[in-house]
PDB file of C-alpha atoms in Angstrom:
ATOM      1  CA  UNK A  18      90.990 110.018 106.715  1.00  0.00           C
ATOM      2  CA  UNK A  19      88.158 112.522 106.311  1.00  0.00           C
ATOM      3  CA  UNK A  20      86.733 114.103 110.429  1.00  0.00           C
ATOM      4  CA  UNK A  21      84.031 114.938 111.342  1.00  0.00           C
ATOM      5  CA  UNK A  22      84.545 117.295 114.283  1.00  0.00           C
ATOM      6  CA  UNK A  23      81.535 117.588 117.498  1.00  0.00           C
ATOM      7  CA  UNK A  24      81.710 120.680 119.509  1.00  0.00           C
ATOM      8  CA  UNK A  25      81.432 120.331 122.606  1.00  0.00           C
ATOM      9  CA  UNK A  26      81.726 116.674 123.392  1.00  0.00           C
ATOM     10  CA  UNK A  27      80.138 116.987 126.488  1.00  0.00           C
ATOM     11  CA  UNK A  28      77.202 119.212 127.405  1.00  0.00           C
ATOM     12  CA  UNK A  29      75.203 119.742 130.795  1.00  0.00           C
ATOM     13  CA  UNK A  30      72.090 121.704 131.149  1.00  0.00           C
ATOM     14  CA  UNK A  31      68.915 122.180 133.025  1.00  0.00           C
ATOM     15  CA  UNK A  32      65.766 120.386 131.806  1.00  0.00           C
ATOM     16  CA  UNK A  33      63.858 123.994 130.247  1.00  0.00           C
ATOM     17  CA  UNK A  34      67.014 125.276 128.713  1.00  0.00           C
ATOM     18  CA  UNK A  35      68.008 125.700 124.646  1.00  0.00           C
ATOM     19  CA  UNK A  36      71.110 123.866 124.067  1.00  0.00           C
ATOM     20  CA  UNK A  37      73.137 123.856 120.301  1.00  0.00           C
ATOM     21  CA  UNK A  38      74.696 121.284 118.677  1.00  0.00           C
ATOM     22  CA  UNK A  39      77.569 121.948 116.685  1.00  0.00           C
ATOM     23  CA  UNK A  40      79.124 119.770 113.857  1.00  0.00           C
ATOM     24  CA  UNK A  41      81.737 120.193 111.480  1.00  0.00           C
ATOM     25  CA  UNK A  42      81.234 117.931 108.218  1.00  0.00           C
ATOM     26  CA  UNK A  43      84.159 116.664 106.016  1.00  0.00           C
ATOM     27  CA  UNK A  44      84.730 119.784 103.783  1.00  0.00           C
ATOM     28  CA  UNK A  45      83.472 118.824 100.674  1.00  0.00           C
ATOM     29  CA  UNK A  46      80.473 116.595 101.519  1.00  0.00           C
ATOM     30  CA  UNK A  47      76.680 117.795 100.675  1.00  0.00           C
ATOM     31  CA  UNK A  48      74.818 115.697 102.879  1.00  0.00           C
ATOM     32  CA  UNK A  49      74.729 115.852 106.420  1.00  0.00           C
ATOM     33  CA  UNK A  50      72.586 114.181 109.424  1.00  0.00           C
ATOM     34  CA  UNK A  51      71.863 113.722 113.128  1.00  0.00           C
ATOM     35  CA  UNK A  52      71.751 110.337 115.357  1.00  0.00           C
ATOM     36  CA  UNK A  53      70.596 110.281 118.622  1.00  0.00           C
ATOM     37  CA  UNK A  54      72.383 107.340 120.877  1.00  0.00           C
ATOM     38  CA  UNK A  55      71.057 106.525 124.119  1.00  0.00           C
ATOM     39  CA  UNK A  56      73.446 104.585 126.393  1.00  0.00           C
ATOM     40  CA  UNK A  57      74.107 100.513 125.162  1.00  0.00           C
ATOM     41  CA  UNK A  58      71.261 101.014 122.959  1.00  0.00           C
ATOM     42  CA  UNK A  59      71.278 101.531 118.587  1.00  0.00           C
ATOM     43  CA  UNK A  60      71.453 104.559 116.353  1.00  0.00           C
ATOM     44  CA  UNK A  61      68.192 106.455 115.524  1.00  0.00           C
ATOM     45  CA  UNK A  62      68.002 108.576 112.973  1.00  0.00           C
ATOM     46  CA  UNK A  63      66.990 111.793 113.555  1.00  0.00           C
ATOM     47  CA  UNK A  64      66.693 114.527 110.336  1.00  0.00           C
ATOM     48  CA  UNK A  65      68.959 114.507 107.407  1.00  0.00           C
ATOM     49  CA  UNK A  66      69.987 117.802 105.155  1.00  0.00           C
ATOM     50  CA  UNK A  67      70.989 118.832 101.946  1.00  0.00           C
ATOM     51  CA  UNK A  68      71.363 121.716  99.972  1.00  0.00           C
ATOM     52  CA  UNK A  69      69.996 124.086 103.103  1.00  0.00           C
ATOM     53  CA  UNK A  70      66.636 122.131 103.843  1.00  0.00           C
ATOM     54  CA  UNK A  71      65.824 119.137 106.046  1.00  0.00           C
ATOM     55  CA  UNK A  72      64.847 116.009 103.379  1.00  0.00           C
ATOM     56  CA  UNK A  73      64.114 113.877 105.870  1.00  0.00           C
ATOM     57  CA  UNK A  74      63.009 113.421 109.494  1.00  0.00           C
ATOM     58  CA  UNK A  75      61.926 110.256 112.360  1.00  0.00           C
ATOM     59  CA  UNK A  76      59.413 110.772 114.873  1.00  0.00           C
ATOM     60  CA  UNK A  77      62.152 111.442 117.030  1.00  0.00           C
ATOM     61  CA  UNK A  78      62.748 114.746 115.391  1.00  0.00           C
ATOM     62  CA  UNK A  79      60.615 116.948 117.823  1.00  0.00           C
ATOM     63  CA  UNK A  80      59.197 120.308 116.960  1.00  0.00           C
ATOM     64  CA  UNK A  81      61.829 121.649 119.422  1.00  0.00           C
ATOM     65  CA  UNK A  82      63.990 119.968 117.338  1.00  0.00           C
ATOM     66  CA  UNK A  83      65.946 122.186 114.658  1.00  0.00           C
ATOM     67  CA  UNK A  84      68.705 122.194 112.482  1.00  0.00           C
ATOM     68  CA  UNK A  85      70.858 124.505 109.968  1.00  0.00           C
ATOM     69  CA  UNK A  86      73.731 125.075 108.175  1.00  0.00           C
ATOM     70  CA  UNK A  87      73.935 129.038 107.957  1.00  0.00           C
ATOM     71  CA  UNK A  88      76.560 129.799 104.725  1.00  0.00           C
ATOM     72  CA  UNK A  89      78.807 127.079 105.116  1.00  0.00           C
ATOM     73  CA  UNK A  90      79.568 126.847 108.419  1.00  0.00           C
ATOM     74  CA  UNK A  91      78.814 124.748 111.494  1.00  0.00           C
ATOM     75  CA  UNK A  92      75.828 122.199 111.128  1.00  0.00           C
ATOM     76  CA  UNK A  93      73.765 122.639 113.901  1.00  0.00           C
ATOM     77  CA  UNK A  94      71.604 120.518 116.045  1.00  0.00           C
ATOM     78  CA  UNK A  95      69.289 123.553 118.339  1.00  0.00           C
ATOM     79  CA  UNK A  96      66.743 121.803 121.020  1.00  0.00           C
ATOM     80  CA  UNK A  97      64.559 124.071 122.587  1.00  0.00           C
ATOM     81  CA  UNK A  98      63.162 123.719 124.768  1.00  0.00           C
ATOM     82  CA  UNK A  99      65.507 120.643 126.048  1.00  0.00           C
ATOM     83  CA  UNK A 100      63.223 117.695 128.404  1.00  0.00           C
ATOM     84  CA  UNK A 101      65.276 114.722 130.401  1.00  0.00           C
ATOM     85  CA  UNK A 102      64.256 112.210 127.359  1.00  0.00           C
ATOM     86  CA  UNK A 103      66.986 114.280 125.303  1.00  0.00           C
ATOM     87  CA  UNK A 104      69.347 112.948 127.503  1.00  0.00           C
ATOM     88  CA  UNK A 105      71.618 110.870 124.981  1.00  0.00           C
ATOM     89  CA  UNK A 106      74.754 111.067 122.813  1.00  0.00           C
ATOM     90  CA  UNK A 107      73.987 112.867 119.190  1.00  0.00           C
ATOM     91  CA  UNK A 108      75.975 111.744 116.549  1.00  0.00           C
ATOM     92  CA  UNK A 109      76.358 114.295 113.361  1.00  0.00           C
ATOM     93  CA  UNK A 110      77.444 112.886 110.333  1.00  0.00           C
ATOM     94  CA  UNK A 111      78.034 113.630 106.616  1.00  0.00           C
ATOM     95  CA  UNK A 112      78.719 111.835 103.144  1.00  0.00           C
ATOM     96  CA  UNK A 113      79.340 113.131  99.686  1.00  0.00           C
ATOM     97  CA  UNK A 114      76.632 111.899  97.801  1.00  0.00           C
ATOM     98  CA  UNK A 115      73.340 110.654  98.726  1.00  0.00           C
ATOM     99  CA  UNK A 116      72.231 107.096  98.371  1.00  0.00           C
ATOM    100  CA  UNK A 117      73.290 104.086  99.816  1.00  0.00           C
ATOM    101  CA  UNK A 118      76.688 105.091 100.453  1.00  0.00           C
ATOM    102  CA  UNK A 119      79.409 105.896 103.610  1.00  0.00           C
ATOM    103  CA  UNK A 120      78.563 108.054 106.333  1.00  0.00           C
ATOM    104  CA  UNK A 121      81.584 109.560 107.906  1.00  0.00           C
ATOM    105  CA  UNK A 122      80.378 109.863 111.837  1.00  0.00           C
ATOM    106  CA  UNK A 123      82.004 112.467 114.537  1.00  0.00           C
ATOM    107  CA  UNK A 124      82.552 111.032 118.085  1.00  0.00           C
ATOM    108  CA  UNK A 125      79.570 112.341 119.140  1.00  0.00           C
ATOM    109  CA  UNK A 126      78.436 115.081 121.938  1.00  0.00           C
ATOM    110  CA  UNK A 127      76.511 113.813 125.131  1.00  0.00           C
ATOM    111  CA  UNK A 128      73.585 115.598 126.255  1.00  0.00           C
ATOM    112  CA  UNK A 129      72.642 115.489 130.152  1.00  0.00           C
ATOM    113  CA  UNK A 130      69.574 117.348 130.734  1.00  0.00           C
ATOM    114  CA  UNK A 131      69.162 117.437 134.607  1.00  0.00           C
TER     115      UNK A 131
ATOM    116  CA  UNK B  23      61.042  98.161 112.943  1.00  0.00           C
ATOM    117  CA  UNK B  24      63.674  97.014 109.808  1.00  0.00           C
ATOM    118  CA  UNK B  25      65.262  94.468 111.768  1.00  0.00           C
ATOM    119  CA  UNK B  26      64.477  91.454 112.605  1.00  0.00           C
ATOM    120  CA  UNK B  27      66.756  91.623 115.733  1.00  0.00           C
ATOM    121  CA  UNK B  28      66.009  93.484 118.263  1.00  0.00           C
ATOM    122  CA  UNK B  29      68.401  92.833 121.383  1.00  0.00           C
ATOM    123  CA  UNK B  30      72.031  93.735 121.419  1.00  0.00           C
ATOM    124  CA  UNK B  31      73.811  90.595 121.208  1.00  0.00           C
ATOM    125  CA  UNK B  32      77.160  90.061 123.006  1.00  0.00           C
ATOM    126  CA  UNK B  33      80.035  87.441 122.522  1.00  0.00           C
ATOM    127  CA  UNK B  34      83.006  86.922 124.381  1.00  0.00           C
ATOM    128  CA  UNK B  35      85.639  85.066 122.333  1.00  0.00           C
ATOM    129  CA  UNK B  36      89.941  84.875 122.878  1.00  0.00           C
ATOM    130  CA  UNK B  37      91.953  86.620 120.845  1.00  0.00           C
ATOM    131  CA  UNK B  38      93.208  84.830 117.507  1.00  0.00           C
ATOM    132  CA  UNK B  39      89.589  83.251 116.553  1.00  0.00           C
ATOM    133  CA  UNK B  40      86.959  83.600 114.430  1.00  0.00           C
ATOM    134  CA  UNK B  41      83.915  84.826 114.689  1.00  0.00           C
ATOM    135  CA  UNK B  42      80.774  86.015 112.694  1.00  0.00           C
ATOM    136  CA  UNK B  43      77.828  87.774 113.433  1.00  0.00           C
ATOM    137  CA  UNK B  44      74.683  87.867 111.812  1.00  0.00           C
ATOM    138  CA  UNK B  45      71.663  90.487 111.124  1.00  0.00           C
ATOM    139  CA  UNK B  46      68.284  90.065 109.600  1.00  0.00           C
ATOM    140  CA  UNK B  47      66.524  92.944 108.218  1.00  0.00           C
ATOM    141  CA  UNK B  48      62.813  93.071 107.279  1.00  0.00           C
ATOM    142  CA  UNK B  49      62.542  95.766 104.265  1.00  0.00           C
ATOM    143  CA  UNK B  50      64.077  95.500 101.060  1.00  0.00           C
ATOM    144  CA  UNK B  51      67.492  97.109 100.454  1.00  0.00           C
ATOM    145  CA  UNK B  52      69.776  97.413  97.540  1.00  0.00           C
ATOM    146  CA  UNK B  53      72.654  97.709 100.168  1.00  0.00           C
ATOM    147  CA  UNK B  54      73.537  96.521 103.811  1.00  0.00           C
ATOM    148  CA  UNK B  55      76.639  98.373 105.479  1.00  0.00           C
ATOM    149  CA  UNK B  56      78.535  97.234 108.573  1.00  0.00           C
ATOM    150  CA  UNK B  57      80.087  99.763 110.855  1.00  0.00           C
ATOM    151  CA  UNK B  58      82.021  99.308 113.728  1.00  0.00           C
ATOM    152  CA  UNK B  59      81.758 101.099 117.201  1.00  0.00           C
ATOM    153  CA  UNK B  60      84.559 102.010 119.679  1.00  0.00           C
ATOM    154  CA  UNK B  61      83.884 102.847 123.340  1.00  0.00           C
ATOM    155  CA  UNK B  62      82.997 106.640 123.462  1.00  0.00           C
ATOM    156  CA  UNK B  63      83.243 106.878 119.389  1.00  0.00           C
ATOM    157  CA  UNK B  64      81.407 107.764 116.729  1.00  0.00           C
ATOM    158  CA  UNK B  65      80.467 104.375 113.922  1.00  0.00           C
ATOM    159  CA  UNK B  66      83.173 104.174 112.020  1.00  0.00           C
ATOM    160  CA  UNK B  67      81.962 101.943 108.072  1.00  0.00           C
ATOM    161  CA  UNK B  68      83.778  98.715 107.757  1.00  0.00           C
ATOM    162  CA  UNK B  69      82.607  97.226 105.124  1.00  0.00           C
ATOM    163  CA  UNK B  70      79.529  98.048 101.896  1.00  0.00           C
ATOM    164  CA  UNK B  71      78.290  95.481 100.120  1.00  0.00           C
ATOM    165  CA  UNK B  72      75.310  95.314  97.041  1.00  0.00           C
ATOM    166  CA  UNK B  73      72.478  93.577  96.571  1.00  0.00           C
ATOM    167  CA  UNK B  74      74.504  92.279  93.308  1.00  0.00           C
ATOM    168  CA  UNK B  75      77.060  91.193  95.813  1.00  0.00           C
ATOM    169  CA  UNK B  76      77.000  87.896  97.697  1.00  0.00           C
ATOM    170  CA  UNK B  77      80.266  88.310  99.095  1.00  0.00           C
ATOM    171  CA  UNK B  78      82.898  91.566 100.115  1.00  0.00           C
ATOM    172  CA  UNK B  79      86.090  91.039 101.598  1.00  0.00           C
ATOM    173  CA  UNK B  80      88.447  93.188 102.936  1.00  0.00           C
ATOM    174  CA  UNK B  81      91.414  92.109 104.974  1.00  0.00           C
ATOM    175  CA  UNK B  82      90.258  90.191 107.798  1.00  0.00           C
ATOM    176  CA  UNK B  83      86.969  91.139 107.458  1.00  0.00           C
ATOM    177  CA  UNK B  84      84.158  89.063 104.877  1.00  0.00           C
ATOM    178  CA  UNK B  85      80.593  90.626 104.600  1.00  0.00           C
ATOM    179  CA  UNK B  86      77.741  87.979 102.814  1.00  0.00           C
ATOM    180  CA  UNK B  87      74.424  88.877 101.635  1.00  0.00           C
ATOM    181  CA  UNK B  88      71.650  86.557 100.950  1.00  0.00           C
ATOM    182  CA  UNK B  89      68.962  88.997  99.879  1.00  0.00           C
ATOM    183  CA  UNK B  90      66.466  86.293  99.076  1.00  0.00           C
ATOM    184  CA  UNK B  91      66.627  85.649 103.427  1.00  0.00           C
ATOM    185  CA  UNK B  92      67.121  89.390 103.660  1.00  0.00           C
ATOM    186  CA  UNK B  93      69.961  88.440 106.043  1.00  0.00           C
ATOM    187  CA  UNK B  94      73.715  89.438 106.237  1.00  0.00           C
ATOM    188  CA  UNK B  95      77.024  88.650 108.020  1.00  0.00           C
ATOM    189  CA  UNK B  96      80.526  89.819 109.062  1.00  0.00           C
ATOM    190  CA  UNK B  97      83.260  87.532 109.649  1.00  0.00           C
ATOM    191  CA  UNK B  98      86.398  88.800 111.059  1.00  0.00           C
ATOM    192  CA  UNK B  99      89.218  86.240 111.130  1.00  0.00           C
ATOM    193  CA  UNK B 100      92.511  86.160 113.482  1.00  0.00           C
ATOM    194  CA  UNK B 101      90.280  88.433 115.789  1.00  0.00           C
ATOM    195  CA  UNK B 102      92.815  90.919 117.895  1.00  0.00           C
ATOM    196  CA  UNK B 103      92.014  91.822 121.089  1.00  0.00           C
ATOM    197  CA  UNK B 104      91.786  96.147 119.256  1.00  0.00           C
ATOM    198  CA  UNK B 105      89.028  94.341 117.479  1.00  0.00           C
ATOM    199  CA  UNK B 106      86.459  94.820 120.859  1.00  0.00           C
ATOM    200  CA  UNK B 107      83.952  97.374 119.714  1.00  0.00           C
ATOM    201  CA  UNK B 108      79.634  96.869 119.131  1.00  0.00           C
ATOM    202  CA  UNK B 109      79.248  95.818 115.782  1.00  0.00           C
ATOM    203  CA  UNK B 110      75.819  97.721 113.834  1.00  0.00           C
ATOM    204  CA  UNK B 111      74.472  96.377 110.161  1.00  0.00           C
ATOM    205  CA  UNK B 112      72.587  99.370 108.459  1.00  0.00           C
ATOM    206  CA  UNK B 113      70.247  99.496 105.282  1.00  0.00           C
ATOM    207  CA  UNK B 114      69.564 102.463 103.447  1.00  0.00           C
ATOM    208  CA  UNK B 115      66.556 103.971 102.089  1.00  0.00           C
ATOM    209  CA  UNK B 116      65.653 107.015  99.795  1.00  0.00           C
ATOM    210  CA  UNK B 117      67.515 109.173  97.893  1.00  0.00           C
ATOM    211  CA  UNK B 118      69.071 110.854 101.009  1.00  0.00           C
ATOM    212  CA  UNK B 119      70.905 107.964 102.599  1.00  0.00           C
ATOM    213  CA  UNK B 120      68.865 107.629 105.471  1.00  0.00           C
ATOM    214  CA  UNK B 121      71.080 104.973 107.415  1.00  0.00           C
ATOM    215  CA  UNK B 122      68.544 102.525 109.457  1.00  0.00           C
ATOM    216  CA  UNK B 123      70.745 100.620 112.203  1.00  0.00           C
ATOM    217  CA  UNK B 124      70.187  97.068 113.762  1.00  0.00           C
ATOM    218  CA  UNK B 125      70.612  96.486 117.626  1.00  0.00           C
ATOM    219  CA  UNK B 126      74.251  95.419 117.079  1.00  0.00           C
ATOM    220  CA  UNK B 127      76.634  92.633 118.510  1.00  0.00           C
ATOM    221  CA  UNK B 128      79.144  93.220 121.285  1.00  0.00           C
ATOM    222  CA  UNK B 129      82.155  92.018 120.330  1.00  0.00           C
ATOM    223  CA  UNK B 130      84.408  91.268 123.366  1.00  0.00           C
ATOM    224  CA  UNK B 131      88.164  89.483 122.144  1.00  0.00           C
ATOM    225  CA  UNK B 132      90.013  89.296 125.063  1.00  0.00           C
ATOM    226  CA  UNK B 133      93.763  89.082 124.890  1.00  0.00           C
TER     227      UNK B 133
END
């Protein structure tokens, strides 16, 4: 079925330091987002994104928080700078259409901020 | 929060029973999702069913909805022991499918 791919799927840095999320959506899907995980806990949104602006955002979504999708490419997740609370696995997903409908999810990228 | 439940349940059952699990949510919803999680993957959608929907089935799996109790279940029947994963119910809101998760149940089937 439709991947969604998470590059790198693990990534250690020092508490201070910019760190980049990358996600590749399903090829053909419009609508992408970001779910932070923290360990035996639930999904919390973070930001969603369509059509090359941010529709949507929690109060999780920090202003060192950013995302884009330059011309197609990689969806990006860019934290800058990171703190030890962004410790947590971030979860990019995407769908076709918006509305009430399937979100394909990648298998995630863990963040250790030391 | 959306959900009535906060704490991630677990259960613990042998392989070959049934089991259901349950989720409350507070806000109204046209459409309650259940997704399944495997250790160190990504949710992965089981089952979507409608607010014009009572019942889904698919395969093993049976999804209810009572929206007038805002509440909703999965069933899983013949449970296999590839079945062990944390179990999340999500509404959506807005235009922009903005997925809103419950705690989840941890589903242990032991072979």
């Amino acid at each position: 079925g439709p991947k969604v791919l998470q590059i790198p799927s693990h990534q250690i840095i020092d508490m201070g330091q910019m760190v980049t999320l990358n996600c590749d959506p399903v090829s053909n899907h419009l609508y992408f987002y970001w779910y932070k995980q923290i360990l035996g806990q639930q999904m919390e949104f973070l930001v969603n994104f369509y059509n090359g602006k941010v529709m949507e955002k929690s109060k999780l979504f920090k202003d060192q928080f950013s995302v884009e999708r330059p011309d197609g490419s990689y969806f990006t997740l860019k934290i800058q700078p990171t703190a030890l609370e962004d410790s947590a696995v971030y979860f990019c997903a995407s769908s076709l259409v918006g509305g009430n409908e399937r979100l394909f999810f990648g298998h995630g990228t863990k963040l250790s901020v030391l | 929060s959306q959900w009535g439940e906060e704490n991630l349940q677990a259960l613990s059952i042998q392989e070959g029973e049934d089991v259901t699990m349950n989720c409350s949510y507070k806000t109204y919803t046209t459409v309650v999702q259940w997704y399944r999680q495997k250790s160190g993957k990504g949710p992965a959608q089981l089952i979507l069913i409608r607010s014009n929907e009572r019942e889904k089935r698919s395969g093993r799996l049976r999804a209810t909805l009572d929206t007038s109790s805002q509440s909703s279940s999965l069933s899983i029947t013949g449970t296999l022991a590839t079945d062990t994963a944390v179990y999340f119910c999500a509404t959506s809101s807005g235009s922009f499918n903005k997925l809103t998760f419950g705690a989840g149940t941890r589903l242990a089937v032991c072979p």
